[in-house]
Amino acid sequence: MEKNFHYLKTLKTKHKLTHKKLLLDAFNKAKIENGFNSKSHVTQFLSDYIQEDCGEPYGERILRNKYNDIISNKNEVIELRQFAAESLRNYLGYEKDVIVIDKKELKPEYSSFFVNHKMKLLSVFGIIIILLILIPITINTQRWMVWNDNHYTEVEFDLKKYNANQIKAFNEARILNFTKINPDCETQFFKENGLENLWYGKNHNKTLDFFTSAGLHPHTGKTLKPITVYMIKKYICPDYK
């Protein structure tokens, strides 16, 4: 075990890193360093690390599915989001080598693009025209809401009072159930059936905000992640069991 750990700590790449290699090496290192016995524990750990490293969510299910494709010897291309690949490289301590997917990039034939997609482009232009007609009608009949400190509030559509990116389509569930809170050790993090009661995401200041429902962060627009025991112990209640 110590020999394998030393190998992972000192390994440095010299050429191009494929996404497949990054994922395999990250899995091996996480297993050895943390003593994980299941893929679920490894993927949760790596998902949390990516979130902490770059501020972007990358689900554990995605990591687990891609890892399963590798170990089942499928000849599929393993392609991670670029920010996830770079975070895994940081986790492994690899040098700033070029990260590539394990296939050759295909160059589009721009010269024939418009010819081959003529009907699709015409359809898109038609949809745009229809939207330009319907949007003014929708604005006058649609209900709207804005984020107000720690909850959503219904408002009138008023671009003089609010920025366009502040105004969102009215959602009754968001009005009733979506609230930002400051959790502590007394917070009920999970329901009796084990489902999450709390979601989290980083704000523009790179600090964590916690919410009572799933959805998008009101300020960044990024998908919130369900709370985990790892995040509870690290950021909310170190003595949580």
PDB file of C-alpha atoms in Angstrom:
ATOM      1  CA  MET A   1       0.000   0.000   0.000  1.00  0.00           C
ATOM      2  CA  GLU A   2       2.781   2.461   0.938  1.00  0.00           C
ATOM      3  CA  LYS A   3       4.609   1.660  -2.296  1.00  0.00           C
ATOM      4  CA  ASN A   4       1.518   2.381  -4.383  1.00  0.00           C
ATOM      5  CA  PHE A   5       0.873   5.608  -2.487  1.00  0.00           C
ATOM      6  CA  HIS A   6       4.449   6.763  -3.100  1.00  0.00           C
ATOM      7  CA  TYR A   7       4.021   6.005  -6.784  1.00  0.00           C
ATOM      8  CA  LEU A   8       0.871   8.093  -7.055  1.00  0.00           C
ATOM      9  CA  LYS A   9       2.438  10.981  -5.159  1.00  0.00           C
ATOM     10  CA  THR A  10       5.517  11.166  -7.375  1.00  0.00           C
ATOM     11  CA  LEU A  11       4.069  10.312 -10.783  1.00  0.00           C
ATOM     12  CA  LYS A  12       4.517  13.162 -13.313  1.00  0.00           C
ATOM     13  CA  THR A  13       3.375  13.134 -16.918  1.00  0.00           C
ATOM     14  CA  LYS A  14       5.610  14.413 -19.666  1.00  0.00           C
ATOM     15  CA  HIS A  15       3.360  14.568 -22.708  1.00  0.00           C
ATOM     16  CA  LYS A  16      -0.371  14.669 -23.335  1.00  0.00           C
ATOM     17  CA  LEU A  17      -2.900  13.557 -20.743  1.00  0.00           C
ATOM     18  CA  THR A  18      -6.078  11.847 -21.918  1.00  0.00           C
ATOM     19  CA  HIS A  19      -9.291  12.217 -19.967  1.00  0.00           C
ATOM     20  CA  LYS A  20      -9.349   8.427 -19.524  1.00  0.00           C
ATOM     21  CA  LYS A  21      -5.930   8.462 -17.842  1.00  0.00           C
ATOM     22  CA  LEU A  22      -6.875  11.368 -15.581  1.00  0.00           C
ATOM     23  CA  LEU A  23     -10.015   9.612 -14.365  1.00  0.00           C
ATOM     24  CA  LEU A  24      -8.283   6.269 -13.785  1.00  0.00           C
ATOM     25  CA  ASP A  25      -5.378   7.866 -11.898  1.00  0.00           C
ATOM     26  CA  ALA A  26      -7.735  10.014  -9.797  1.00  0.00           C
ATOM     27  CA  PHE A  27      -9.791   6.929  -8.846  1.00  0.00           C
ATOM     28  CA  ASN A  28      -6.654   5.013  -7.838  1.00  0.00           C
ATOM     29  CA  LYS A  29      -5.279   7.876  -5.773  1.00  0.00           C
ATOM     30  CA  ALA A  30      -8.599   8.490  -3.981  1.00  0.00           C
ATOM     31  CA  LYS A  31      -8.911   4.784  -3.129  1.00  0.00           C
ATOM     32  CA  ILE A  32      -5.376   4.584  -1.725  1.00  0.00           C
ATOM     33  CA  GLU A  33      -5.301   7.877   0.169  1.00  0.00           C
ATOM     34  CA  ASN A  34      -8.772   7.607   1.699  1.00  0.00           C
ATOM     35  CA  GLY A  35      -9.204   3.852   1.975  1.00  0.00           C
ATOM     36  CA  PHE A  36     -12.444   3.884  -0.032  1.00  0.00           C
ATOM     37  CA  ASN A  37     -13.908   0.466  -0.844  1.00  0.00           C
ATOM     38  CA  SER A  38     -16.755   1.543  -3.120  1.00  0.00           C
ATOM     39  CA  LYS A  39     -17.025   3.510  -6.340  1.00  0.00           C
ATOM     40  CA  SER A  40     -19.784   5.640  -4.783  1.00  0.00           C
ATOM     41  CA  HIS A  41     -17.426   6.913  -2.076  1.00  0.00           C
ATOM     42  CA  VAL A  42     -14.734   7.673  -4.650  1.00  0.00           C
ATOM     43  CA  THR A  43     -17.056   9.487  -7.041  1.00  0.00           C
ATOM     44  CA  GLN A  44     -18.598  11.550  -4.207  1.00  0.00           C
ATOM     45  CA  PHE A  45     -15.120  12.550  -3.043  1.00  0.00           C
ATOM     46  CA  LEU A  46     -13.946  13.508  -6.552  1.00  0.00           C
ATOM     47  CA  SER A  47     -17.190  15.364  -7.278  1.00  0.00           C
ATOM     48  CA  ASP A  48     -16.784  17.408  -4.092  1.00  0.00           C
ATOM     49  CA  TYR A  49     -13.123  18.063  -4.903  1.00  0.00           C
ATOM     50  CA  ILE A  50     -13.961  19.373  -8.387  1.00  0.00           C
ATOM     51  CA  GLN A  51     -16.643  21.650  -6.898  1.00  0.00           C
ATOM     52  CA  GLU A  52     -14.196  23.019  -4.343  1.00  0.00           C
ATOM     53  CA  ASP A  53     -11.321  23.372  -6.791  1.00  0.00           C
ATOM     54  CA  CYS A  54     -13.001  25.284  -9.613  1.00  0.00           C
ATOM     55  CA  GLY A  55     -16.430  26.257  -8.299  1.00  0.00           C
ATOM     56  CA  GLU A  56     -18.244  24.228 -10.974  1.00  0.00           C
ATOM     57  CA  PRO A  57     -20.518  21.264 -10.119  1.00  0.00           C
ATOM     58  CA  TYR A  58     -19.730  17.905 -11.713  1.00  0.00           C
ATOM     59  CA  GLY A  59     -21.989  15.069 -10.582  1.00  0.00           C
ATOM     60  CA  GLU A  60     -20.781  11.854  -9.028  1.00  0.00           C
ATOM     61  CA  ARG A  61     -23.092   9.844 -11.309  1.00  0.00           C
ATOM     62  CA  ILE A  62     -21.310  11.216 -14.385  1.00  0.00           C
ATOM     63  CA  LEU A  63     -17.933  10.220 -12.950  1.00  0.00           C
ATOM     64  CA  ARG A  64     -19.189   6.772 -11.981  1.00  0.00           C
ATOM     65  CA  ASN A  65     -20.698   6.086 -15.436  1.00  0.00           C
ATOM     66  CA  LYS A  66     -17.515   7.135 -17.221  1.00  0.00           C
ATOM     67  CA  TYR A  67     -15.397   5.018 -14.882  1.00  0.00           C
ATOM     68  CA  ASN A  68     -17.674   2.023 -15.522  1.00  0.00           C
ATOM     69  CA  ASP A  69     -17.223   2.510 -19.263  1.00  0.00           C
ATOM     70  CA  ILE A  70     -13.452   2.365 -18.806  1.00  0.00           C
ATOM     71  CA  ILE A  71     -13.283  -0.753 -16.648  1.00  0.00           C
ATOM     72  CA  SER A  72     -15.823  -2.607 -18.819  1.00  0.00           C
ATOM     73  CA  ASN A  73     -13.367  -2.199 -21.731  1.00  0.00           C
ATOM     74  CA  LYS A  74     -15.821  -0.333 -23.904  1.00  0.00           C
ATOM     75  CA  ASN A  75     -14.254   1.362 -26.893  1.00  0.00           C
ATOM     76  CA  GLU A  76     -16.095   4.579 -26.179  1.00  0.00           C
ATOM     77  CA  VAL A  77     -14.374   7.930 -26.010  1.00  0.00           C
ATOM     78  CA  ILE A  78     -14.064   9.228 -22.442  1.00  0.00           C
ATOM     79  CA  GLU A  79     -14.629  12.960 -22.466  1.00  0.00           C
ATOM     80  CA  LEU A  80     -14.888  15.096 -19.313  1.00  0.00           C
ATOM     81  CA  ARG A  81     -15.844  18.743 -19.099  1.00  0.00           C
ATOM     82  CA  GLN A  82     -12.624  20.747 -19.413  1.00  0.00           C
ATOM     83  CA  PHE A  83     -12.906  22.273 -15.924  1.00  0.00           C
ATOM     84  CA  ALA A  84     -13.366  18.786 -14.435  1.00  0.00           C
ATOM     85  CA  ALA A  85     -10.310  17.469 -16.293  1.00  0.00           C
ATOM     86  CA  GLU A  86      -8.188  20.372 -15.056  1.00  0.00           C
ATOM     87  CA  SER A  87      -9.380  19.880 -11.460  1.00  0.00           C
ATOM     88  CA  LEU A  88      -8.459  16.194 -11.598  1.00  0.00           C
ATOM     89  CA  ARG A  89      -5.050  17.176 -12.913  1.00  0.00           C
ATOM     90  CA  ASN A  90      -4.676  19.540  -9.948  1.00  0.00           C
ATOM     91  CA  TYR A  91      -5.762  16.782  -7.554  1.00  0.00           C
ATOM     92  CA  LEU A  92      -3.142  14.425  -8.997  1.00  0.00           C
ATOM     93  CA  GLY A  93      -0.439  17.083  -8.879  1.00  0.00           C
ATOM     94  CA  TYR A  94       0.405  16.659 -12.540  1.00  0.00           C
ATOM     95  CA  GLU A  95       2.328  19.324 -14.417  1.00  0.00           C
ATOM     96  CA  LYS A  96       0.561  21.757 -16.748  1.00  0.00           C
ATOM     97  CA  ASP A  97       0.507  19.342 -19.664  1.00  0.00           C
ATOM     98  CA  VAL A  98      -1.949  19.435 -22.536  1.00  0.00           C
ATOM     99  CA  ILE A  99      -5.207  17.629 -21.717  1.00  0.00           C
ATOM    100  CA  VAL A 100      -6.864  15.963 -24.707  1.00  0.00           C
ATOM    101  CA  ILE A 101      -9.709  13.541 -25.265  1.00  0.00           C
ATOM    102  CA  ASP A 102      -8.674  10.187 -26.676  1.00  0.00           C
ATOM    103  CA  LYS A 103      -9.741  10.871 -30.256  1.00  0.00           C
ATOM    104  CA  LYS A 104      -8.812  13.233 -33.083  1.00  0.00           C
ATOM    105  CA  GLU A 105     -10.692  16.475 -33.337  1.00  0.00           C
ATOM    106  CA  LEU A 106     -13.017  16.634 -36.328  1.00  0.00           C
ATOM    107  CA  LYS A 107     -12.888  19.848 -38.348  1.00  0.00           C
ATOM    108  CA  PRO A 108     -16.292  20.983 -39.631  1.00  0.00           C
ATOM    109  CA  GLU A 109     -16.744  21.630 -43.310  1.00  0.00           C
ATOM    110  CA  TYR A 110     -17.668  25.296 -43.042  1.00  0.00           C
ATOM    111  CA  SER A 111     -17.948  25.741 -46.790  1.00  0.00           C
ATOM    112  CA  SER A 112     -20.912  23.365 -46.997  1.00  0.00           C
ATOM    113  CA  PHE A 113     -22.464  24.162 -43.628  1.00  0.00           C
ATOM    114  CA  PHE A 114     -25.167  26.519 -44.867  1.00  0.00           C
ATOM    115  CA  VAL A 115     -25.989  24.265 -47.807  1.00  0.00           C
ATOM    116  CA  ASN A 116     -26.397  21.191 -45.611  1.00  0.00           C
ATOM    117  CA  HIS A 117     -28.375  23.035 -42.940  1.00  0.00           C
ATOM    118  CA  LYS A 118     -30.491  25.332 -45.085  1.00  0.00           C
ATOM    119  CA  MET A 119     -33.859  24.005 -43.861  1.00  0.00           C
ATOM    120  CA  LYS A 120     -32.770  24.026 -40.219  1.00  0.00           C
ATOM    121  CA  LEU A 121     -31.595  27.631 -40.482  1.00  0.00           C
ATOM    122  CA  LEU A 122     -34.852  28.681 -42.106  1.00  0.00           C
ATOM    123  CA  SER A 123     -36.750  26.978 -39.289  1.00  0.00           C
ATOM    124  CA  VAL A 124     -34.669  28.831 -36.690  1.00  0.00           C
ATOM    125  CA  PHE A 125     -35.307  32.187 -38.373  1.00  0.00           C
ATOM    126  CA  GLY A 126     -39.026  31.376 -38.450  1.00  0.00           C
ATOM    127  CA  ILE A 127     -39.045  30.590 -34.733  1.00  0.00           C
ATOM    128  CA  ILE A 128     -37.230  33.857 -33.985  1.00  0.00           C
ATOM    129  CA  ILE A 129     -39.858  35.853 -35.874  1.00  0.00           C
ATOM    130  CA  ILE A 130     -42.675  34.093 -34.008  1.00  0.00           C
ATOM    131  CA  LEU A 131     -40.966  34.795 -30.667  1.00  0.00           C
ATOM    132  CA  LEU A 132     -40.598  38.479 -31.520  1.00  0.00           C
ATOM    133  CA  ILE A 133     -44.369  38.589 -31.986  1.00  0.00           C
ATOM    134  CA  LEU A 134     -45.266  36.548 -28.911  1.00  0.00           C
ATOM    135  CA  ILE A 135     -42.834  38.028 -26.381  1.00  0.00           C
ATOM    136  CA  PRO A 136     -44.661  41.390 -25.951  1.00  0.00           C
ATOM    137  CA  ILE A 137     -47.947  39.503 -25.494  1.00  0.00           C
ATOM    138  CA  THR A 138     -46.390  37.109 -22.967  1.00  0.00           C
ATOM    139  CA  ILE A 139     -44.835  39.914 -20.919  1.00  0.00           C
ATOM    140  CA  ASN A 140     -48.228  41.500 -20.371  1.00  0.00           C
ATOM    141  CA  THR A 141     -49.899  38.252 -19.220  1.00  0.00           C
ATOM    142  CA  GLN A 142     -47.039  36.412 -17.494  1.00  0.00           C
ATOM    143  CA  ARG A 143     -46.458  36.620 -13.745  1.00  0.00           C
ATOM    144  CA  TRP A 144     -42.908  37.431 -12.588  1.00  0.00           C
ATOM    145  CA  MET A 145     -40.685  37.207  -9.533  1.00  0.00           C
ATOM    146  CA  VAL A 146     -37.286  38.441  -8.328  1.00  0.00           C
ATOM    147  CA  TRP A 147     -34.842  37.241  -5.677  1.00  0.00           C
ATOM    148  CA  ASN A 148     -35.199  39.354  -2.539  1.00  0.00           C
ATOM    149  CA  ASP A 149     -32.366  38.790  -0.025  1.00  0.00           C
ATOM    150  CA  ASN A 150     -33.171  35.173   0.908  1.00  0.00           C
ATOM    151  CA  HIS A 151     -36.370  34.299  -0.990  1.00  0.00           C
ATOM    152  CA  TYR A 152     -38.316  34.964  -4.210  1.00  0.00           C
ATOM    153  CA  THR A 153     -40.993  37.669  -4.293  1.00  0.00           C
ATOM    154  CA  GLU A 154     -43.678  38.198  -6.950  1.00  0.00           C
ATOM    155  CA  VAL A 155     -43.351  41.540  -8.792  1.00  0.00           C
ATOM    156  CA  GLU A 156     -44.616  43.412 -11.824  1.00  0.00           C
ATOM    157  CA  PHE A 157     -42.474  43.331 -14.953  1.00  0.00           C
ATOM    158  CA  ASP A 158     -40.580  46.624 -14.695  1.00  0.00           C
ATOM    159  CA  LEU A 159     -37.203  47.051 -16.414  1.00  0.00           C
ATOM    160  CA  LYS A 160     -36.815  50.502 -14.860  1.00  0.00           C
ATOM    161  CA  LYS A 161     -36.845  48.979 -11.402  1.00  0.00           C
ATOM    162  CA  TYR A 162     -35.130  45.622 -12.099  1.00  0.00           C
ATOM    163  CA  ASN A 163     -32.435  44.381 -14.439  1.00  0.00           C
ATOM    164  CA  ALA A 164     -33.560  41.912 -17.094  1.00  0.00           C
ATOM    165  CA  ASN A 165     -31.473  39.137 -15.526  1.00  0.00           C
ATOM    166  CA  GLN A 166     -33.193  39.705 -12.145  1.00  0.00           C
ATOM    167  CA  ILE A 167     -36.712  39.049 -13.387  1.00  0.00           C
ATOM    168  CA  LYS A 168     -37.733  35.408 -13.653  1.00  0.00           C
ATOM    169  CA  ALA A 169     -40.954  33.680 -14.645  1.00  0.00           C
ATOM    170  CA  PHE A 170     -43.243  33.156 -11.654  1.00  0.00           C
ATOM    171  CA  ASN A 171     -42.881  29.750 -10.011  1.00  0.00           C
ATOM    172  CA  GLU A 172     -45.164  29.076  -7.073  1.00  0.00           C
ATOM    173  CA  ALA A 173     -42.963  26.247  -5.767  1.00  0.00           C
ATOM    174  CA  ARG A 174     -39.985  28.617  -5.687  1.00  0.00           C
ATOM    175  CA  ILE A 175     -42.033  31.254  -3.864  1.00  0.00           C
ATOM    176  CA  LEU A 176     -43.200  28.786  -1.201  1.00  0.00           C
ATOM    177  CA  ASN A 177     -40.278  26.396  -0.751  1.00  0.00           C
ATOM    178  CA  PHE A 178     -37.025  27.945  -1.998  1.00  0.00           C
ATOM    179  CA  THR A 179     -35.249  29.889   0.765  1.00  0.00           C
ATOM    180  CA  LYS A 180     -31.620  30.636   1.614  1.00  0.00           C
ATOM    181  CA  ILE A 181     -30.761  29.656   5.190  1.00  0.00           C
ATOM    182  CA  ASN A 182     -27.775  29.522   7.533  1.00  0.00           C
ATOM    183  CA  PRO A 183     -27.696  25.878   8.669  1.00  0.00           C
ATOM    184  CA  ASP A 184     -26.153  24.685  11.939  1.00  0.00           C
ATOM    185  CA  CYS A 185     -25.872  21.419  13.860  1.00  0.00           C
ATOM    186  CA  GLU A 186     -29.592  21.564  14.659  1.00  0.00           C
ATOM    187  CA  THR A 187     -30.616  21.658  10.990  1.00  0.00           C
ATOM    188  CA  GLN A 188     -32.467  18.597   9.669  1.00  0.00           C
ATOM    189  CA  PHE A 189     -30.269  17.806   6.676  1.00  0.00           C
ATOM    190  CA  PHE A 190     -32.123  14.691   5.505  1.00  0.00           C
ATOM    191  CA  LYS A 191     -35.710  13.448   5.469  1.00  0.00           C
ATOM    192  CA  GLU A 192     -36.679  10.195   7.199  1.00  0.00           C
ATOM    193  CA  ASN A 193     -36.423   8.375   3.856  1.00  0.00           C
ATOM    194  CA  GLY A 194     -32.843   9.605   3.401  1.00  0.00           C
ATOM    195  CA  LEU A 195     -33.550  12.265   0.764  1.00  0.00           C
ATOM    196  CA  GLU A 196     -31.835  15.633   1.096  1.00  0.00           C
ATOM    197  CA  ASN A 197     -33.393  18.633   2.827  1.00  0.00           C
ATOM    198  CA  LEU A 198     -30.600  21.049   1.903  1.00  0.00           C
ATOM    199  CA  TRP A 199     -28.758  22.099  -1.262  1.00  0.00           C
ATOM    200  CA  TYR A 200     -25.685  24.269  -1.676  1.00  0.00           C
ATOM    201  CA  GLY A 201     -23.695  26.290  -4.208  1.00  0.00           C
ATOM    202  CA  LYS A 202     -21.009  28.953  -4.341  1.00  0.00           C
ATOM    203  CA  ASN A 203     -21.925  32.614  -4.816  1.00  0.00           C
ATOM    204  CA  HIS A 204     -19.925  35.249  -6.714  1.00  0.00           C
ATOM    205  CA  ASN A 205     -17.710  35.702  -3.636  1.00  0.00           C
ATOM    206  CA  LYS A 206     -16.774  31.984  -3.792  1.00  0.00           C
ATOM    207  CA  THR A 207     -18.443  31.294  -0.438  1.00  0.00           C
ATOM    208  CA  LEU A 208     -21.171  28.693   0.080  1.00  0.00           C
ATOM    209  CA  ASP A 209     -24.878  29.475   0.200  1.00  0.00           C
ATOM    210  CA  PHE A 210     -27.416  26.909   1.435  1.00  0.00           C
ATOM    211  CA  PHE A 211     -31.014  26.521   0.219  1.00  0.00           C
ATOM    212  CA  THR A 212     -34.092  24.552   1.248  1.00  0.00           C
ATOM    213  CA  SER A 213     -34.848  23.193  -2.229  1.00  0.00           C
ATOM    214  CA  ALA A 214     -33.106  22.017  -5.388  1.00  0.00           C
ATOM    215  CA  GLY A 215     -32.704  24.420  -8.293  1.00  0.00           C
ATOM    216  CA  LEU A 216     -30.352  27.106  -9.598  1.00  0.00           C
ATOM    217  CA  HIS A 217     -28.380  29.562  -7.493  1.00  0.00           C
ATOM    218  CA  PRO A 218     -30.339  32.865  -7.669  1.00  0.00           C
ATOM    219  CA  HIS A 219     -27.215  34.917  -8.421  1.00  0.00           C
ATOM    220  CA  THR A 220     -24.887  32.639 -10.407  1.00  0.00           C
ATOM    221  CA  GLY A 221     -27.509  30.555 -12.205  1.00  0.00           C
ATOM    222  CA  LYS A 222     -25.516  27.373 -11.521  1.00  0.00           C
ATOM    223  CA  THR A 223     -27.169  24.123 -10.481  1.00  0.00           C
ATOM    224  CA  LEU A 224     -27.184  23.561  -6.730  1.00  0.00           C
ATOM    225  CA  LYS A 225     -25.815  20.310  -5.306  1.00  0.00           C
ATOM    226  CA  PRO A 226     -27.560  18.153  -2.696  1.00  0.00           C
ATOM    227  CA  ILE A 227     -25.957  18.203   0.720  1.00  0.00           C
ATOM    228  CA  THR A 228     -23.629  15.351   1.701  1.00  0.00           C
ATOM    229  CA  VAL A 229     -22.202  14.170   5.000  1.00  0.00           C
ATOM    230  CA  TYR A 230     -18.775  15.287   3.761  1.00  0.00           C
ATOM    231  CA  MET A 231     -19.980  18.880   3.211  1.00  0.00           C
ATOM    232  CA  ILE A 232     -21.897  18.950   6.518  1.00  0.00           C
ATOM    233  CA  LYS A 233     -18.816  17.988   8.520  1.00  0.00           C
ATOM    234  CA  LYS A 234     -16.485  20.299   6.597  1.00  0.00           C
ATOM    235  CA  TYR A 235     -18.584  23.468   6.484  1.00  0.00           C
ATOM    236  CA  ILE A 236     -21.505  23.256   8.921  1.00  0.00           C
ATOM    237  CA  CYS A 237     -21.213  20.804  11.803  1.00  0.00           C
ATOM    238  CA  PRO A 238     -17.871  19.002  12.369  1.00  0.00           C
ATOM    239  CA  ASP A 239     -19.452  16.710  14.984  1.00  0.00           C
ATOM    240  CA  TYR A 240     -22.297  15.567  12.711  1.00  0.00           C
ATOM    241  CA  LYS A 241     -22.963  11.807  12.726  1.00  0.00           C
TER     242      LYS A 241
END
